[in-house]
Each structure stands twice: as structure tokens, then as C-alpha cells.
mmCIF file of C-alpha atoms in Angstrom:
data_model
loop_
_atom_site.group_PDB
_atom_site.id
_atom_site.type_symbol
_atom_site.label_atom_id
_atom_site.label_comp_id
_atom_site.label_asym_id
_atom_site.label_seq_id
_atom_site.Cartn_x
_atom_site.Cartn_y
_atom_site.Cartn_z
ATOM 1 C CA MET A 1 -0.838 39.014 -22.021
ATOM 2 C CA ARG A 2 1.766 38.001 -24.469
ATOM 3 C CA LEU A 3 4.820 36.242 -23.457
ATOM 4 C CA PRO A 4 8.183 37.742 -24.440
ATOM 5 C CA ALA A 5 9.696 36.305 -27.540
ATOM 6 C CA CYS A 6 12.796 33.950 -26.965
ATOM 7 C CA SER A 7 15.513 32.698 -29.265
ATOM 8 C CA PRO A 8 15.616 29.112 -30.526
ATOM 9 C CA GLU A 9 18.609 28.596 -28.105
ATOM 10 C CA GLN A 10 16.367 29.626 -25.400
ATOM 11 C CA SER A 11 13.611 27.509 -26.294
ATOM 12 C CA VAL A 12 15.978 24.439 -26.507
ATOM 13 C CA GLU A 13 17.239 25.307 -22.977
ATOM 14 C CA HIS A 14 13.748 25.687 -21.576
ATOM 15 C CA ILE A 15 12.516 22.326 -23.146
ATOM 16 C CA LEU A 16 15.804 20.592 -21.701
ATOM 17 C CA GLY A 17 15.092 22.136 -18.409
ATOM 18 C CA THR A 18 11.576 21.005 -18.358
ATOM 19 C CA LEU A 19 12.491 17.458 -19.380
ATOM 20 C CA ALA A 20 15.050 17.462 -16.514
ATOM 21 C CA ASP A 21 12.432 18.576 -13.971
ATOM 22 C CA VAL A 22 10.097 15.758 -15.179
ATOM 23 C CA VAL A 23 12.924 13.071 -14.771
ATOM 24 C CA LEU A 24 13.707 14.385 -11.417
ATOM 25 C CA GLN A 25 10.134 14.402 -10.312
ATOM 26 C CA GLY A 26 9.916 10.804 -11.429
ATOM 27 C CA PHE A 27 13.009 9.895 -9.461
ATOM 28 C CA GLU A 28 11.777 11.594 -6.213
ATOM 29 C CA ARG A 29 8.369 9.799 -6.450
ATOM 30 C CA ARG A 30 10.294 6.451 -6.673
ATOM 31 C CA LEU A 31 12.512 7.427 -3.917
ATOM 32 C CA GLU A 32 9.572 8.606 -1.796
ATOM 33 C CA ARG A 33 7.925 5.318 -2.336
ATOM 34 C CA LEU A 34 11.101 3.408 -1.277
ATOM 35 C CA VAL A 35 11.448 5.351 1.856
ATOM 36 C CA GLU A 36 8.136 6.221 2.941
ATOM 37 C CA GLY A 37 7.719 3.547 5.546
ATOM 38 C CA ALA A 38 10.114 3.203 8.484
ATOM 39 C CA PHE A 39 12.301 6.033 7.097
ATOM 40 C CA GLY A 40 9.534 8.407 6.876
ATOM 41 C CA ARG A 41 9.087 8.105 10.563
ATOM 42 C CA ALA A 42 12.866 8.063 11.535
ATOM 43 C CA PHE A 43 13.652 11.195 9.676
ATOM 44 C CA ARG A 44 10.963 13.693 10.497
ATOM 45 C CA SER A 45 13.491 16.571 10.950
ATOM 46 C CA GLY A 46 16.844 17.502 9.570
ATOM 47 C CA VAL A 47 18.064 16.139 6.310
ATOM 48 C CA GLN A 48 15.495 14.018 4.398
ATOM 49 C CA PRO A 49 16.319 11.069 2.344
ATOM 50 C CA VAL A 50 14.678 12.452 -0.758
ATOM 51 C CA GLU A 51 16.879 15.524 -0.412
ATOM 52 C CA ILE A 52 19.855 13.206 -0.649
ATOM 53 C CA GLY A 53 18.267 11.449 -3.597
ATOM 54 C CA ARG A 54 17.604 14.571 -5.397
ATOM 55 C CA ARG A 55 21.266 15.625 -4.841
ATOM 56 C CA ILE A 56 22.570 12.251 -6.138
ATOM 57 C CA VAL A 57 20.526 12.276 -9.278
ATOM 58 C CA ARG A 58 21.796 15.776 -10.010
ATOM 59 C CA GLU A 59 25.566 14.749 -9.570
ATOM 60 C CA LEU A 60 24.785 11.609 -11.762
ATOM 61 C CA GLU A 61 23.403 13.699 -14.587
ATOM 62 C CA ALA A 62 26.198 16.182 -14.394
ATOM 63 C CA ARG A 63 29.018 13.641 -14.418
ATOM 64 C CA ARG A 64 27.799 11.011 -16.830
ATOM 65 C CA GLU A 65 30.048 10.468 -19.754
ATOM 66 C CA VAL A 66 29.554 9.029 -23.190
ATOM 67 C CA GLY A 67 31.213 5.468 -23.796
ATOM 68 C CA VAL A 68 31.394 2.830 -26.373
ATOM 69 C CA ARG A 69 27.983 1.486 -25.469
ATOM 70 C CA GLY A 70 26.325 4.913 -24.597
ATOM 71 C CA LYS A 71 26.056 6.987 -21.683
ATOM 72 C CA VAL A 72 28.125 5.847 -18.713
ATOM 73 C CA ALA A 73 26.740 7.107 -15.295
ATOM 74 C CA PRO A 74 28.685 7.558 -11.952
ATOM 75 C CA ASN A 75 28.185 4.582 -9.767
ATOM 76 C CA HIS A 76 29.948 5.471 -6.478
ATOM 77 C CA PHE A 77 28.451 8.033 -4.284
ATOM 78 C CA THR A 78 29.864 9.533 -1.104
ATOM 79 C CA ILE A 79 27.498 11.433 1.156
ATOM 80 C CA GLY A 80 28.960 13.755 3.935
ATOM 81 C CA LEU A 81 26.563 14.359 6.601
ATOM 82 C CA ALA A 82 26.705 16.927 9.426
ATOM 83 C CA PRO A 83 27.494 15.197 12.915
ATOM 84 C CA GLU A 84 23.852 15.683 14.144
ATOM 85 C CA ASP A 85 22.379 14.194 11.086
ATOM 86 C CA GLY A 86 24.924 11.396 10.886
ATOM 87 C CA GLU A 87 23.945 10.471 14.502
ATOM 88 C CA ARG A 88 20.099 10.369 13.313
ATOM 89 C CA PHE A 89 21.064 8.138 10.223
ATOM 90 C CA ALA A 90 23.274 5.794 12.139
ATOM 91 C CA ALA A 91 20.529 3.139 12.890
ATOM 92 C CA HIS A 92 19.357 3.047 9.411
ATOM 93 C CA ARG A 93 22.477 3.783 7.480
ATOM 94 C CA ASP A 94 22.915 0.518 5.623
ATOM 95 C CA ALA A 95 19.178 0.021 4.897
ATOM 96 C CA LEU A 96 18.921 3.639 3.469
ATOM 97 C CA ALA A 97 22.173 3.273 1.282
ATOM 98 C CA ARG A 98 20.522 0.138 -0.219
ATOM 99 C CA GLU A 99 17.294 1.880 -0.948
ATOM 100 C CA LEU A 100 19.160 4.938 -2.403
ATOM 101 C CA ALA A 101 21.194 2.422 -4.616
ATOM 102 C CA ASP A 102 18.017 0.652 -5.768
ATOM 103 C CA ALA A 103 16.580 3.919 -6.587
ATOM 104 C CA VAL A 104 19.711 5.025 -8.647
ATOM 105 C CA ARG A 105 19.640 1.609 -10.610
ATOM 106 C CA GLU A 106 15.887 2.054 -11.494
ATOM 107 C CA PHE A 107 16.692 5.606 -12.617
ATOM 108 C CA ALA A 108 19.542 4.459 -14.713
ATOM 109 C CA ARG A 109 17.377 1.855 -16.371
ATOM 110 C CA ASP A 110 14.748 4.237 -17.424
ATOM 111 C CA GLU A 111 17.361 6.715 -18.732
ATOM 112 C CA GLY A 112 19.320 4.005 -20.622
ATOM 113 C CA TYR A 113 22.560 4.685 -18.704
ATOM 114 C CA HIS A 114 25.219 2.087 -18.097
ATOM 115 C CA PHE A 115 27.570 1.634 -15.104
ATOM 116 C CA LEU A 116 31.092 0.158 -15.057
ATOM 117 C CA GLY A 117 30.743 -1.339 -11.763
ATOM 118 C CA PRO A 118 28.441 -1.996 -8.926
ATOM 119 C CA VAL A 119 26.420 1.025 -7.382
ATOM 120 C CA ALA A 120 27.862 1.941 -3.941
ATOM 121 C CA ILE A 121 26.269 4.491 -1.658
ATOM 122 C CA GLN A 122 28.591 5.594 1.410
ATOM 123 C CA LEU A 123 27.159 7.705 4.162
ATOM 124 C CA GLY A 124 29.602 9.299 6.293
ATOM 125 C CA VAL A 125 30.289 12.317 8.485
ATOM 126 C CA ASP A 126 31.713 15.734 7.527
ATOM 127 C CA GLU A 127 32.580 17.621 10.644
ATOM 128 C CA SER A 128 32.625 20.897 8.662
ATOM 129 C CA ARG A 129 28.999 20.573 7.813
ATOM 130 C CA ARG A 130 26.098 22.228 9.787
ATOM 131 C CA GLN A 131 22.926 20.390 10.660
ATOM 132 C CA GLY A 132 20.798 20.224 7.480
ATOM 133 C CA ASP A 133 23.775 20.651 5.036
ATOM 134 C CA PHE A 134 25.558 17.763 3.291
ATOM 135 C CA THR A 135 27.678 16.994 0.333
ATOM 136 C CA VAL A 136 27.635 14.363 -2.367
ATOM 137 C CA GLU A 137 30.622 13.374 -4.439
ATOM 138 C CA ALA A 138 29.913 11.098 -7.580
ATOM 139 C CA ALA A 139 32.564 9.149 -9.332
ATOM 140 C CA ILE A 140 32.773 6.513 -12.178
ATOM 141 C CA VAL A 141 34.544 3.498 -10.621
ATOM 142 C CA GLN A 142 35.501 0.309 -12.592
ATOM 143 C CA GLY A 143 34.508 -2.793 -10.855
ATOM 144 C CA ALA A 144 37.191 -4.884 -9.323
ATOM 145 C CA ASP A 145 38.458 -8.065 -11.036
ATOM 146 C CA GLY A 146 36.945 -7.150 -14.264
ATOM 147 C CA TRP A 147 33.444 -6.832 -12.758
ATOM 148 C CA ARG A 148 30.931 -5.838 -15.381
ATOM 149 C CA ALA A 149 27.660 -7.424 -14.204
ATOM 150 C CA ALA A 150 26.239 -9.989 -11.976
ATOM 151 C CA LEU A 151 23.414 -12.679 -11.312
ATOM 152 C CA LEU A 152 21.356 -12.106 -8.203
ATOM 153 C CA LEU A 153 20.433 -15.341 -6.967
ATOM 154 C CA PRO A 154 17.259 -16.359 -4.851
ATOM 155 C CA ASP A 155 19.049 -16.467 -1.485
ATOM 156 C CA GLY A 156 20.517 -12.852 -2.098
ATOM 157 C CA SER A 157 24.126 -13.828 -3.230
ATOM 158 C CA GLN A 158 25.528 -12.572 -6.366
ATOM 159 C CA VAL A 159 27.617 -14.390 -9.020
ATOM 160 C CA ALA A 160 29.915 -11.826 -10.885
ATOM 161 C CA LEU A 161 30.014 -12.224 -14.608
ATOM 162 C CA THR A 162 33.607 -11.395 -15.300
ATOM 163 C CA THR A 163 34.313 -13.703 -18.084
ATOM 164 C CA ASP A 164 33.219 -13.875 -21.768
ATOM 165 C CA SER A 165 30.764 -16.711 -21.026
ATOM 166 C CA ALA A 166 29.094 -17.994 -17.879
ATOM 167 C CA LEU A 167 27.029 -21.373 -18.000
ATOM 168 C CA ILE A 168 23.945 -21.983 -15.989
ATOM 169 C CA GLY A 169 22.715 -25.280 -15.155
ATOM 170 C CA ARG A 170 23.035 -28.538 -12.814
ATOM 171 C CA LEU A 171 26.542 -29.500 -13.617
ATOM 172 C CA PRO A 172 29.178 -28.416 -11.110
ATOM 173 C CA ASP A 173 31.312 -26.809 -13.980
ATOM 174 C CA CYS A 174 28.457 -24.144 -14.519
ATOM 175 C CA ALA A 175 29.358 -20.680 -13.180
ATOM 176 C CA VAL A 176 25.780 -20.683 -11.876
ATOM 177 C CA HIS A 177 25.059 -23.948 -10.350
ATOM 178 C CA LEU A 178 21.389 -24.875 -9.914
ATOM 179 C CA SER A 179 19.784 -27.543 -7.760
ATOM 180 C CA ASP A 180 16.495 -27.084 -9.514
ATOM 181 C CA PRO A 181 15.248 -30.411 -10.951
ATOM 182 C CA GLN A 182 13.590 -28.679 -13.920
ATOM 183 C CA SER A 183 16.933 -27.284 -15.051
ATOM 184 C CA SER A 184 18.963 -29.059 -17.653
ATOM 185 C CA ARG A 185 22.830 -29.768 -16.971
ATOM 186 C CA HIS A 186 23.801 -27.109 -19.256
ATOM 187 C CA HIS A 187 20.635 -25.091 -19.280
ATOM 188 C CA ALA A 188 21.688 -21.612 -20.531
ATOM 189 C CA GLU A 189 24.521 -19.272 -21.182
ATOM 190 C CA ILE A 190 25.281 -15.629 -20.620
ATOM 191 C CA ARG A 191 27.853 -14.369 -22.975
ATOM 192 C CA ALA A 192 29.607 -10.838 -23.083
ATOM 193 C CA GLY A 193 30.162 -8.968 -26.236
ATOM 194 C CA HIS A 194 31.012 -5.496 -27.425
ATOM 195 C CA ASP A 195 27.347 -4.514 -27.225
ATOM 196 C CA GLY A 196 26.572 -5.945 -23.748
ATOM 197 C CA PHE A 197 25.519 -9.380 -22.404
ATOM 198 C CA ARG A 198 23.254 -11.765 -24.096
ATOM 199 C CA LEU A 199 21.241 -14.764 -22.823
ATOM 200 C CA ARG A 200 20.977 -17.989 -24.933
ATOM 201 C CA ASP A 201 19.248 -21.085 -24.163
ATOM 202 C CA LEU A 202 21.149 -24.381 -24.804
ATOM 203 C CA SER A 203 18.466 -26.455 -26.263
ATOM 204 C CA SER A 204 17.196 -27.169 -22.533
ATOM 205 C CA THR A 205 14.320 -29.462 -21.808
ATOM 206 C CA ASN A 206 11.995 -26.890 -19.997
ATOM 207 C CA GLY A 207 13.088 -23.562 -21.895
ATOM 208 C CA THR A 208 14.659 -20.383 -20.517
ATOM 209 C CA TYR A 209 12.307 -17.455 -19.816
ATOM 210 C CA LEU A 210 13.285 -13.753 -19.830
ATOM 211 C CA ASN A 211 10.778 -11.519 -18.147
ATOM 212 C CA GLY A 212 8.110 -14.233 -18.521
ATOM 213 C CA VAL A 213 8.685 -14.860 -22.202
ATOM 214 C CA ALA A 214 10.426 -18.089 -23.531
ATOM 215 C CA ILE A 215 13.531 -17.059 -25.515
ATOM 216 C CA VAL A 216 16.204 -18.631 -27.769
ATOM 217 C CA GLU A 217 18.622 -15.651 -27.430
ATOM 218 C CA GLN A 218 18.092 -12.191 -26.168
ATOM 219 C CA PRO A 219 20.106 -9.314 -25.003
ATOM 220 C CA LEU A 220 20.101 -8.487 -21.435
ATOM 221 C CA ARG A 221 19.335 -5.176 -19.690
ATOM 222 C CA ASP A 222 19.732 -4.306 -16.004
ATOM 223 C CA GLY A 223 16.938 -5.583 -13.991
ATOM 224 C CA ASP A 224 15.890 -8.409 -16.389
ATOM 225 C CA GLU A 225 14.525 -11.467 -14.800
ATOM 226 C CA ILE A 226 15.605 -14.865 -15.843
ATOM 227 C CA ARG A 227 13.425 -17.847 -14.912
ATOM 228 C CA ILE A 228 14.792 -21.453 -15.329
ATOM 229 C CA GLY A 229 12.361 -24.057 -13.922
ATOM 230 C CA THR A 230 11.196 -22.506 -10.640
ATOM 231 C CA THR A 231 14.491 -20.579 -10.093
ATOM 232 C CA VAL A 232 14.483 -16.788 -10.667
ATOM 233 C CA LEU A 233 17.619 -14.948 -11.221
ATOM 234 C CA ARG A 234 18.027 -11.239 -11.796
ATOM 235 C CA PHE A 235 20.505 -9.557 -14.094
ATOM 236 C CA GLN A 236 22.378 -6.563 -12.549
ATOM 237 C CA GLU A 237 24.541 -4.471 -14.750
ATOM 238 C CA SER A 238 24.926 -2.029 -11.792
#
């Protein structure tokens, strides 16, 4: 059986559609991995977390824009659930929002997308929705106070990177103050530029490691792991 001939435009559309399906499947697998534990037991009926994640990524893809540094993706998502589904989600709302945000950040890293502010997922109730139905609104929201990125500290707190330069070290004047005895007084620096953030070692005694490799100066990407002595920091651009 011979397949019908198709135009070059149709071939391109088919390829793009296939690629989009592959990307979405990868996102769904990651999301399933994140929520298959307690969430899997909690949401056996009604709207499933993976359904919400699927809609989120479609909205992200549809509303991304091209900026100076490349593709800028929506970072603020508002989900409107039917009252019945909202009640089922109530006990797990915050945890599920965090997991969905983590999945969005991972998807954006893989696709090379950037954000202009932190990723936020808001789960609310839309009285006009029927059980099993929901809405997703996506928007690009600029971070407050010039927020562009942050360092996630070992205790779970964040240090916003809002200035041109942020010092890391033991001295009190450092934006990221470390008590690690293996860190130098001024150990490293994160500097913002037109092409993003860069990490630079300031001739420290024990070196600065990026994703396990000693560096002198390297650009940073969302999710990068910075190790100074025994302290591990995570760079978040989302």
C-alpha cells in the first residue's frame, strides 16, 4: 500500500508535530515519575496531575516568546479546577504545585527556554467548571525587585540575584555568606551580563566546582550545582 504524496509544507508540519509529541511524552514521563507516589494514590479518580501537566506544557509552548537571550517561556500558571476536584486536591495542593513547578523547570532546561521570574503554579477553583474539566492560564511575569535568578541554599532558602555581582564567601559583606571552613573569605562571584550569569572563582584556596568540575569561570544554566568546600548551592533561573 502506497502512502499518499504530501507537499513539503505538510512534511514539515508532520515532523514538527511528531517532535512536539516526543517532547510532550518526555515531559509526561518526568511528571509521572514525580507524582507516582502519594499523589498516585490520592488522585485515582477525576482530574489527574499528569493531565494538568500536559495542559501546562501545551500552554507554555503556545505562549513562549523570543527575547534577547533566546526563547522566553511563561512562568506563571493559574489552574482553575471544578469544585469537586478542588476539594480532592486541597490536602495536596502545595506539594503538587511544587512538583508541577519542578517539572516545568526541568522541561524548560531541556528545551533551552528562559524565564523572567520564578515559576509559580496556582491551583484554584472555578465554579463554572464541571468535574473532570479545568482551565490553565499561562503568563510571562517579570520577577519582583529585578529578580532574575537565585541560589538555593542547603537549608532550602533562596538568595535572589538581583544585582550585577554577588560575592560568595565567609565575610559578612558577601551576598551569600558561608560558614563552611573550607570556603575562602571572598571565594567566588556570580556576575550578570547580557548573555546571562557567570560563575568565577576568586583565586580561592580550595577551588570552586560546577557540576563536579573545578572551574575558573563558566556560564551558569538553570539547575547547575555549585560546590564550595562541603557546601552545595543550586543555581535557579526559574
